[in-house]
CSV table of C-alpha atoms in Angstrom, one decimal:
chain,number,residue,atom,x,y,z
A,140,MET,CA,4.0,18.5,8.3
A,141,PRO,CA,6.4,15.8,9.7
A,142,LEU,CA,5.8,12.2,8.9
A,143,ILE,CA,6.9,11.1,12.4
A,144,GLN,CA,4.0,11.6,14.8
A,145,GLU,CA,5.9,10.4,17.9
A,146,SER,CA,9.0,11.8,19.6
A,147,TYR,CA,11.4,10.6,22.2
A,148,ASP,CA,9.5,12.3,25.0
A,149,HIS,CA,6.4,10.3,24.4
A,150,LEU,CA,5.6,8.4,27.6
A,151,PRO,CA,2.4,6.5,27.2
A,152,TYR,CA,2.8,4.6,30.6
A,153,VAL,CA,3.6,7.8,32.6
A,154,ASP,CA,1.5,10.6,31.0
A,155,THR,CA,-2.1,10.8,31.8
A,156,GLU,CA,-4.3,9.9,28.8
A,157,LEU,CA,-6.1,12.9,27.4
A,158,ASP,CA,-9.9,12.9,27.1
A,159,ALA,CA,-11.7,13.4,23.8
A,160,GLY,CA,-12.4,17.0,24.5
A,161,SER,CA,-8.8,17.8,25.1
A,162,LEU,CA,-7.7,15.9,21.9
A,163,ALA,CA,-10.3,17.7,19.9
A,164,ALA,CA,-9.2,21.1,21.2
A,165,ALA,CA,-5.5,20.3,20.4
A,166,LYS,CA,-6.4,19.1,16.9
A,167,ALA,CA,-8.4,22.2,16.3
A,168,ALA,CA,-5.5,24.4,17.5
A,169,ILE,CA,-3.1,22.4,15.2
A,170,ASP,CA,-5.5,22.8,12.2
A,171,ALA,CA,-5.8,26.5,12.9
A,172,ASP,CA,-2.0,26.9,13.0
A,173,ILE,CA,-1.7,24.9,9.7
A,174,ARG,CA,-4.2,27.2,8.0
A,175,SER,CA,-2.5,30.3,9.3
A,176,ALA,CA,0.8,29.1,8.0
A,177,GLY,CA,-0.8,28.7,4.5
A,178,VAL,CA,-0.1,24.9,4.3
A,179,ASP,CA,-2.4,23.0,1.9
A,180,THR,CA,-3.2,19.7,3.6
A,181,SER,CA,-4.4,18.2,0.3
A,182,ASP,CA,-0.8,18.4,-1.2
A,183,MET,CA,1.4,15.4,-0.6
A,184,HIS,CA,4.3,15.6,1.8
A,185,PRO,CA,7.5,16.9,0.2
A,186,ALA,CA,9.3,13.6,1.1
A,187,LEU,CA,6.7,11.7,-0.9
A,188,ILE,CA,6.4,13.9,-4.0
A,189,PRO,CA,9.6,12.6,-5.8
A,190,ALA,CA,8.7,9.0,-5.4
A,191,ALA,CA,5.1,9.6,-6.5
A,192,ALA,CA,6.1,11.8,-9.4
A,193,LYS,CA,8.6,9.3,-10.8
A,194,TYR,CA,6.2,6.3,-10.6
A,195,THR,CA,4.4,5.4,-13.8
A,196,PRO,CA,2.4,2.2,-13.8
A,197,THR,CA,3.0,-0.1,-16.7
A,198,PHE,CA,0.6,-2.9,-17.8
A,199,SER,CA,0.8,-5.8,-20.2
A,200,ASP,CA,-1.0,-5.6,-23.5
A,201,PHE,CA,-3.8,-7.8,-22.2
A,202,ILE,CA,-4.3,-5.7,-19.1
A,203,ALA,CA,-4.3,-2.5,-21.2
A,204,ARG,CA,-6.9,-4.0,-23.5
A,205,GLU,CA,-9.0,-4.9,-20.5
A,206,HIS,CA,-8.7,-1.4,-19.2
A,207,ALA,CA,-9.8,0.0,-22.6
A,208,ARG,CA,-12.8,-2.5,-22.6
A,209,LEU,CA,-13.9,-1.4,-19.2
A,210,ASP,CA,-13.5,2.3,-20.1
A,211,ASP,CA,-15.7,1.8,-23.1
A,212,HIS,CA,-18.3,-0.6,-21.5
A,213,PRO,CA,-18.0,-0.6,-17.7
A,214,THR,CA,-20.7,-3.2,-17.3
A,215,SER,CA,-19.2,-5.6,-19.8
A,216,LYS,CA,-17.8,-9.0,-18.7
A,217,LEU,CA,-14.6,-10.8,-19.6
A,218,SER,CA,-15.2,-13.0,-22.6
A,219,GLY,CA,-12.9,-15.8,-21.4
A,220,VAL,CA,-11.3,-18.2,-23.7
A,221,ASP,CA,-11.6,-17.5,-27.4
A,222,LEU,CA,-13.1,-20.6,-28.9
A,223,LYS,CA,-12.7,-19.5,-32.5
A,224,ARG,CA,-9.3,-21.1,-32.8
A,225,TYR,CA,-10.9,-24.5,-32.1
A,226,GLU,CA,-13.7,-24.2,-34.6
A,227,ASP,CA,-13.6,-26.0,-37.9
A,228,LEU,CA,-12.5,-23.9,-40.8
A,229,ASP,CA,-14.8,-23.3,-43.7
A,230,ALA,CA,-13.3,-24.7,-46.9
A,231,PRO,CA,-13.5,-22.5,-50.0
A,232,GLU,CA,-15.4,-23.7,-53.0
A,233,ASN,CA,-14.0,-26.5,-55.1
A,234,THR,CA,-11.4,-25.9,-57.7
A,235,THR,CA,-11.3,-27.0,-61.3
A,236,PRO,CA,-8.3,-27.9,-63.5
A,237,THR,CA,-8.3,-24.4,-64.9
A,238,SER,CA,-9.3,-22.4,-61.8
A,239,ASP,CA,-5.7,-21.6,-60.9
A,240,GLU,CA,-5.3,-19.6,-64.1
A,241,GLU,CA,-8.8,-18.3,-64.4
A,242,ARG,CA,-9.5,-17.5,-60.8
A,243,PRO,CA,-6.2,-16.9,-58.9
A,244,GLU,CA,-8.1,-15.4,-55.9
A,245,LEU,CA,-9.6,-18.9,-55.3
A,246,LEU,CA,-6.2,-20.3,-55.2
A,247,GLU,CA,-5.2,-17.6,-52.7
A,248,ARG,CA,-8.2,-18.4,-50.5
A,249,TRP,CA,-7.2,-22.1,-50.5
A,250,ASN,CA,-3.6,-21.3,-49.6
A,251,LYS,CA,-4.8,-19.1,-46.7
A,252,ALA,CA,-7.2,-21.8,-45.5
A,253,LEU,CA,-4.5,-24.5,-45.6
A,254,LYS,CA,-2.1,-22.3,-43.6
A,255,GLN,CA,-4.8,-21.6,-41.0
A,256,ALA,CA,-5.6,-25.3,-40.8
A,257,TYR,CA,-1.9,-26.2,-40.4
A,258,THR,CA,-1.5,-23.6,-37.7
A,259,SER,CA,-4.6,-24.7,-35.9
A,260,SER,CA,-3.5,-28.4,-36.1
A,261,GLU,CA,0.0,-27.6,-34.7
A,262,TYR,CA,-1.6,-25.5,-31.9
A,263,VAL,CA,-4.0,-28.3,-30.9
A,264,GLN,CA,-1.3,-30.9,-31.1
A,265,GLY,CA,0.9,-28.8,-28.9
A,266,ARG,CA,-2.0,-28.4,-26.4
A,267,LEU,CA,-2.6,-32.1,-26.4
A,268,THR,CA,1.1,-32.7,-25.7
A,269,GLN,CA,1.1,-30.2,-22.8
A,270,LEU,CA,-2.1,-31.7,-21.4
A,271,GLY,CA,-0.6,-35.2,-21.6
A,272,LEU,CA,2.5,-34.0,-19.8
A,273,LEU,CA,0.4,-32.2,-17.2
A,274,GLU,CA,-1.7,-35.4,-16.6
A,275,LYS,CA,1.4,-37.5,-16.2
A,276,PHE,CA,3.7,-35.2,-14.2
A,277,GLY,CA,1.5,-32.4,-13.1
A,278,LYS,CA,0.4,-34.0,-9.8
A,279,ASN,CA,3.9,-34.5,-8.6
A,280,ALA,CA,5.0,-31.0,-9.7
A,281,TRP,CA,1.9,-29.5,-8.0
A,282,LEU,CA,2.8,-31.4,-4.7
A,283,VAL,CA,6.4,-30.3,-4.9
A,284,GLY,CA,5.3,-26.7,-5.5
A,285,ASN,CA,2.9,-26.9,-2.6
A,286,SER,CA,5.7,-28.3,-0.4
A,287,GLN,CA,8.0,-25.5,-1.3
A,288,LEU,CA,5.3,-22.9,-0.7
A,289,GLU,CA,4.6,-24.5,2.7
A,290,ASP,CA,8.3,-24.2,3.6
A,291,ILE,CA,8.4,-20.6,2.6
A,292,LEU,CA,5.2,-20.0,4.6
A,293,LYS,CA,6.7,-21.6,7.7
A,294,GLY,CA,9.8,-19.5,7.3
A,295,ILE,CA,7.8,-16.3,7.1
A,296,GLU,CA,5.6,-17.3,10.0
A,297,ALA,CA,8.7,-18.1,12.1
A,298,GLU,CA,10.2,-14.7,11.1
A,299,LEU,CA,6.9,-13.0,12.0
A,300,ALA,CA,6.8,-14.8,15.4
A,301,ASP,CA,10.4,-13.6,16.1
A,302,VAL,CA,9.5,-10.0,15.2
A,303,ARG,CA,6.4,-10.1,17.4
A,304,LYS,CA,8.5,-11.6,20.2
A,305,GLN,CA,11.1,-8.8,19.8
A,306,GLN,CA,8.2,-6.2,19.8
A,307,GLU,CA,6.8,-7.7,23.0
A,308,ASP,CA,10.2,-7.7,24.7
A,309,ILE,CA,10.8,-4.1,23.7
A,310,GLU,CA,7.3,-3.1,24.9
A,311,ILE,CA,7.9,-4.9,28.2
A,312,LEU,CA,11.3,-3.2,28.6
A,313,ARG,CA,9.8,0.2,27.7
A,314,ARG,CA,7.0,-0.3,30.2
A,315,SER,CA,9.4,-1.3,33.0
A,316,GLN,CA,11.7,1.6,32.3
A,317,GLN,CA,8.8,4.1,32.3
A,318,ASP,CA,7.3,2.5,35.4
A,319,SER,CA,10.6,2.7,37.3
A,320,ALA,CA,11.1,6.3,36.3
A,321,SER,CA,7.4,7.4,36.7
A,322,GLY,CA,7.9,8.2,40.4
A,323,GLU,CA,10.9,10.4,39.8
A,324,ILE,CA,9.2,12.0,36.8
A,325,LYS,CA,6.1,12.8,38.9
A,326,THR,CA,8.3,14.1,41.7
A,327,LEU,CA,10.2,16.4,39.4
A,328,GLU,CA,7.0,17.6,37.8
A,329,GLU,CA,5.5,18.4,41.2
A,330,THR,CA,8.7,20.2,42.1
A,331,TRP,CA,8.7,22.1,38.9
A,332,LYS,CA,5.0,23.1,39.5
A,333,LYS,CA,5.9,24.3,43.0
A,334,GLY,CA,8.9,26.2,41.7
A,335,VAL,CA,6.8,27.9,39.1
A,336,GLY,CA,4.2,28.7,41.8
A,337,ARG,CA,6.9,30.2,44.0
A,338,VAL,CA,8.3,32.2,41.1
A,339,LEU,CA,4.8,33.6,40.5
A,340,GLU,CA,4.4,34.4,44.2
A,341,THR,CA,7.8,36.1,44.2
A,342,GLU,CA,6.9,38.2,41.2
A,343,VAL,CA,3.5,39.1,42.8
A,344,ALA,CA,5.3,40.1,46.0
A,345,ALA,CA,7.9,42.1,44.1
A,346,GLU,CA,5.2,44.0,42.3
A,347,GLY,CA,3.5,44.6,45.6
A,348,LEU,CA,6.8,46.0,47.0
A,349,LYS,CA,7.2,48.2,43.9
A,350,LEU,CA,3.7,49.6,44.5
A,351,GLN,CA,4.5,50.3,48.2
A,352,ILE,CA,7.7,52.0,47.3
A,353,LEU,CA,5.9,54.2,44.7
A,354,GLU,CA,3.2,55.0,47.3
A,355,GLN,CA,5.9,55.9,49.9
A,356,ARG,CA,7.7,58.1,47.4
A,357,ARG,CA,4.5,59.9,46.4
A,358,ALA,CA,3.6,60.4,50.1
A,359,GLY,CA,7.1,61.8,50.8
A,360,ALA,CA,6.8,64.1,47.8
A,361,VAL,CA,3.6,65.5,49.1
Protein backbone atom coordinates (compact mmCIF):
# COMPACT_ATOMS: atom_id res chain seq x y z
CA MET A 1 0.00 0.00 0.00
CA PRO A 2 1.32 3.49 -0.77
CA LEU A 3 2.28 5.77 2.07
CA ILE A 4 0.83 8.82 0.27
CA GLN A 5 -2.92 8.96 0.80
CA GLU A 6 -3.59 12.07 -1.30
CA SER A 7 -2.99 12.79 -4.97
CA TYR A 8 -2.83 15.84 -7.19
CA ASP A 9 -6.49 15.41 -8.19
CA HIS A 10 -7.71 15.78 -4.60
CA LEU A 11 -10.06 18.80 -4.62
CA PRO A 12 -11.59 19.18 -1.15
CA TYR A 13 -13.19 22.56 -1.96
CA VAL A 14 -14.78 21.34 -5.20
CA ASP A 15 -15.70 17.70 -4.69
CA THR A 16 -18.80 16.91 -2.69
CA GLU A 17 -17.95 15.36 0.65
CA LEU A 18 -18.93 11.70 0.85
CA ASP A 19 -21.28 10.49 3.54
CA ALA A 20 -20.36 7.86 6.11
CA GLY A 21 -22.09 5.07 4.19
CA SER A 22 -20.18 5.80 0.98
CA LEU A 23 -16.88 5.96 2.85
CA ALA A 24 -17.60 2.65 4.60
CA ALA A 25 -18.51 1.01 1.29
CA ALA A 26 -15.32 2.33 -0.34
CA LYS A 27 -13.20 1.14 2.57
CA ALA A 28 -14.84 -2.29 2.43
CA ALA A 29 -14.11 -2.50 -1.30
CA ILE A 30 -10.48 -1.51 -0.72
CA ASP A 31 -10.08 -4.07 2.09
CA ALA A 32 -11.61 -6.78 -0.10
CA ASP A 33 -9.21 -5.88 -2.92
CA ILE A 34 -6.26 -6.01 -0.51
CA ARG A 35 -7.32 -9.44 0.76
CA SER A 36 -7.81 -10.74 -2.77
CA ALA A 37 -4.30 -9.52 -3.65
CA GLY A 38 -2.86 -11.50 -0.74
CA VAL A 39 -1.44 -8.45 1.06
CA ASP A 40 -0.88 -8.88 4.79
CA THR A 41 -1.80 -5.57 6.41
CA SER A 42 -0.01 -6.55 9.63
CA ASP A 43 3.36 -6.39 7.83
CA MET A 44 5.20 -3.11 7.69
CA HIS A 45 5.38 -1.14 4.48
CA PRO A 46 8.46 -2.10 2.41
CA ALA A 47 9.70 1.49 2.60
CA LEU A 48 9.83 1.24 6.41
CA ILE A 49 11.30 -2.24 6.82
CA PRO A 50 15.00 -1.34 6.24
CA ALA A 51 14.94 1.50 8.75
CA ALA A 52 13.12 -0.59 11.35
CA ALA A 53 15.33 -3.62 10.79
CA LYS A 54 18.57 -1.66 11.24
CA TYR A 55 17.46 0.17 14.38
CA THR A 56 18.61 -1.39 17.63
CA PRO A 57 18.00 0.64 20.78
CA THR A 58 20.98 1.07 23.09
CA PHE A 59 20.75 2.01 26.75
CA SER A 60 23.23 3.02 29.40
CA ASP A 61 24.22 0.59 32.14
CA PHE A 62 21.93 2.32 34.61
CA ILE A 63 18.90 2.09 32.31
CA ALA A 64 19.74 -1.53 31.50
CA ARG A 65 19.85 -2.35 35.23
CA GLU A 66 16.51 -0.61 35.72
CA HIS A 67 15.00 -2.63 32.88
CA ALA A 68 16.32 -5.82 34.46
CA ARG A 69 14.90 -4.77 37.84
CA LEU A 70 11.48 -4.10 36.35
CA ASP A 71 11.57 -7.40 34.47
CA ASP A 72 12.30 -9.26 37.70
CA HIS A 73 9.95 -7.25 39.93
CA PRO A 74 7.45 -5.12 37.94
CA THR A 75 5.96 -3.62 41.12
CA SER A 76 9.29 -2.61 42.64
CA LYS A 77 10.25 1.04 43.02
CA LEU A 78 13.45 2.94 42.37
CA SER A 79 15.63 2.88 45.46
CA GLY A 80 16.90 6.41 44.88
CA VAL A 81 20.22 7.61 46.27
CA ASP A 82 22.41 4.93 47.80
CA LEU A 83 23.16 6.17 51.32
CA LYS A 84 25.67 3.45 52.14
CA ARG A 85 28.55 5.58 50.88
CA TYR A 86 27.71 8.21 53.51
CA GLU A 87 27.52 5.79 56.42
CA ASP A 88 30.30 5.49 58.98
CA LEU A 89 32.62 2.57 58.40
CA ASP A 90 32.94 -0.11 61.03
CA ALA A 91 36.50 -0.31 62.28
CA PRO A 92 38.01 -3.78 62.66
CA GLU A 93 39.10 -5.00 66.07
CA ASN A 94 42.13 -3.40 67.68
CA THR A 95 45.59 -4.60 66.82
CA THR A 96 48.43 -5.61 69.09
CA PRO A 97 52.20 -5.21 68.69
CA THR A 98 52.41 -8.75 67.34
CA SER A 99 49.11 -8.94 65.45
CA ASP A 100 50.69 -8.05 62.10
CA GLU A 101 52.76 -11.22 62.18
CA GLU A 102 50.31 -13.42 64.02
CA ARG A 103 47.12 -12.29 62.28
CA PRO A 104 47.88 -10.88 58.81
CA GLU A 105 44.20 -11.03 57.89
CA LEU A 106 43.52 -8.37 60.55
CA LEU A 107 46.11 -6.12 58.96
CA GLU A 108 44.44 -6.67 55.59
CA ARG A 109 41.06 -5.69 57.03
CA TRP A 110 42.55 -2.50 58.48
CA ASN A 111 44.18 -1.62 55.16
CA LYS A 112 40.88 -2.18 53.36
CA ALA A 113 38.97 -0.09 55.92
CA LEU A 114 41.48 2.75 55.65
CA LYS A 115 41.26 2.73 51.85
CA GLN A 116 37.47 2.85 52.01
CA ALA A 117 37.60 5.66 54.57
CA TYR A 118 40.01 7.65 52.42
CA THR A 119 37.85 7.14 49.33
CA SER A 120 34.71 8.16 51.20
CA SER A 121 36.46 11.21 52.64
CA GLU A 122 37.64 12.32 49.20
CA TYR A 123 34.18 11.77 47.74
CA VAL A 124 32.44 13.75 50.49
CA GLN A 125 35.05 16.52 50.22
CA GLY A 126 34.45 16.71 46.48
CA ARG A 127 30.71 16.86 47.03
CA LEU A 128 31.15 19.68 49.54
CA THR A 129 33.29 21.59 47.05
CA GLN A 130 30.72 21.14 44.31
CA LEU A 131 27.87 22.17 46.58
CA GLY A 132 29.83 25.26 47.61
CA LEU A 133 30.42 26.21 43.98
CA LEU A 134 26.78 25.54 43.22
CA GLU A 135 25.67 27.75 46.10
CA LYS A 136 27.98 30.56 45.00
CA PHE A 137 27.62 30.45 41.21
CA GLY A 138 24.67 28.16 40.61
CA LYS A 139 22.02 30.87 40.69
CA ASN A 140 23.68 32.95 37.97
CA ALA A 141 24.38 29.88 35.85
CA TRP A 142 20.76 28.81 36.25
CA LEU A 143 19.53 32.26 35.21
CA VAL A 144 21.86 32.32 32.21
CA GLY A 145 20.71 28.84 31.21
CA ASN A 146 17.07 29.87 31.52
CA SER A 147 17.74 32.97 29.41
CA GLN A 148 19.37 30.88 26.71
CA LEU A 149 16.48 28.42 26.76
CA GLU A 150 14.01 31.30 26.48
CA ASP A 151 15.88 32.63 23.44
CA ILE A 152 15.80 29.17 21.85
CA LEU A 153 12.09 28.86 22.65
CA LYS A 154 11.36 32.27 21.13
CA GLY A 155 13.23 31.29 17.98
CA ILE A 156 11.31 28.03 17.69
CA GLU A 157 7.99 29.80 18.32
CA ALA A 158 8.83 32.38 15.64
CA GLU A 159 9.72 29.60 13.21
CA LEU A 160 6.49 27.78 14.07
CA ALA A 161 4.46 30.96 13.53
CA ASP A 162 6.16 31.47 10.16
CA VAL A 163 5.40 27.89 9.10
CA ARG A 164 1.78 28.28 10.19
CA LYS A 165 1.55 31.53 8.22
CA GLN A 166 2.95 29.78 5.15
CA GLN A 167 0.45 26.96 5.62
CA GLU A 168 -2.43 29.43 5.90
CA ASP A 169 -1.25 31.31 2.79
CA ILE A 170 -0.99 28.07 0.83
CA GLU A 171 -4.43 26.99 2.05
CA ILE A 172 -5.93 30.34 1.05
CA LEU A 173 -4.28 30.14 -2.38
CA ARG A 174 -5.44 26.56 -2.79
CA ARG A 175 -9.00 27.46 -1.85
CA SER A 176 -9.06 30.47 -4.19
CA GLN A 177 -7.70 28.44 -7.09
CA GLN A 178 -10.21 25.66 -6.56
CA ASP A 179 -13.07 28.12 -6.08
CA SER A 180 -12.15 29.95 -9.29
CA ALA A 181 -11.95 26.67 -11.20
CA SER A 182 -14.94 24.99 -9.58
CA GLY A 183 -17.42 26.46 -12.08
CA GLU A 184 -15.41 25.27 -15.05
CA ILE A 185 -14.87 21.87 -13.46
CA LYS A 186 -18.58 21.44 -12.79
CA THR A 187 -19.41 22.55 -16.34
CA LEU A 188 -16.93 20.08 -17.77
CA GLU A 189 -18.31 17.36 -15.51
CA GLU A 190 -21.87 18.06 -16.65
CA THR A 191 -20.72 18.12 -20.27
CA TRP A 192 -18.94 14.81 -19.75
CA LYS A 193 -22.04 13.28 -18.17
CA LYS A 194 -24.18 14.51 -21.07
CA GLY A 195 -21.63 13.17 -23.54
CA VAL A 196 -21.64 9.78 -21.82
CA GLY A 197 -25.44 9.82 -21.88
CA ARG A 198 -25.49 10.62 -25.58
CA VAL A 199 -22.99 7.85 -26.26
CA LEU A 200 -25.25 5.42 -24.43
CA GLU A 201 -28.29 6.69 -26.31
CA THR A 202 -26.40 6.31 -29.58
CA GLU A 203 -25.37 2.77 -28.69
CA VAL A 204 -28.97 1.91 -27.77
CA ALA A 205 -30.22 3.41 -31.05
CA ALA A 206 -27.54 1.52 -32.98
CA GLU A 207 -28.57 -1.74 -31.34
CA GLY A 208 -32.20 -0.94 -32.21
CA LEU A 209 -31.26 -0.36 -35.84
CA LYS A 210 -29.33 -3.64 -35.88
CA LEU A 211 -32.40 -5.45 -34.60
CA GLN A 212 -34.60 -3.77 -37.23
CA ILE A 213 -32.14 -4.70 -39.98
CA LEU A 214 -32.10 -8.30 -38.79
CA GLU A 215 -35.89 -8.38 -38.70
CA GLN A 216 -36.09 -6.92 -42.22
CA ARG A 217 -33.62 -9.50 -43.49
CA ARG A 218 -35.54 -12.30 -41.84
CA ALA A 219 -38.80 -10.99 -43.28
CA GLY A 220 -37.24 -10.77 -46.76
CA ALA A 221 -35.84 -14.26 -46.48
CA VAL A 222 -39.26 -15.65 -45.67
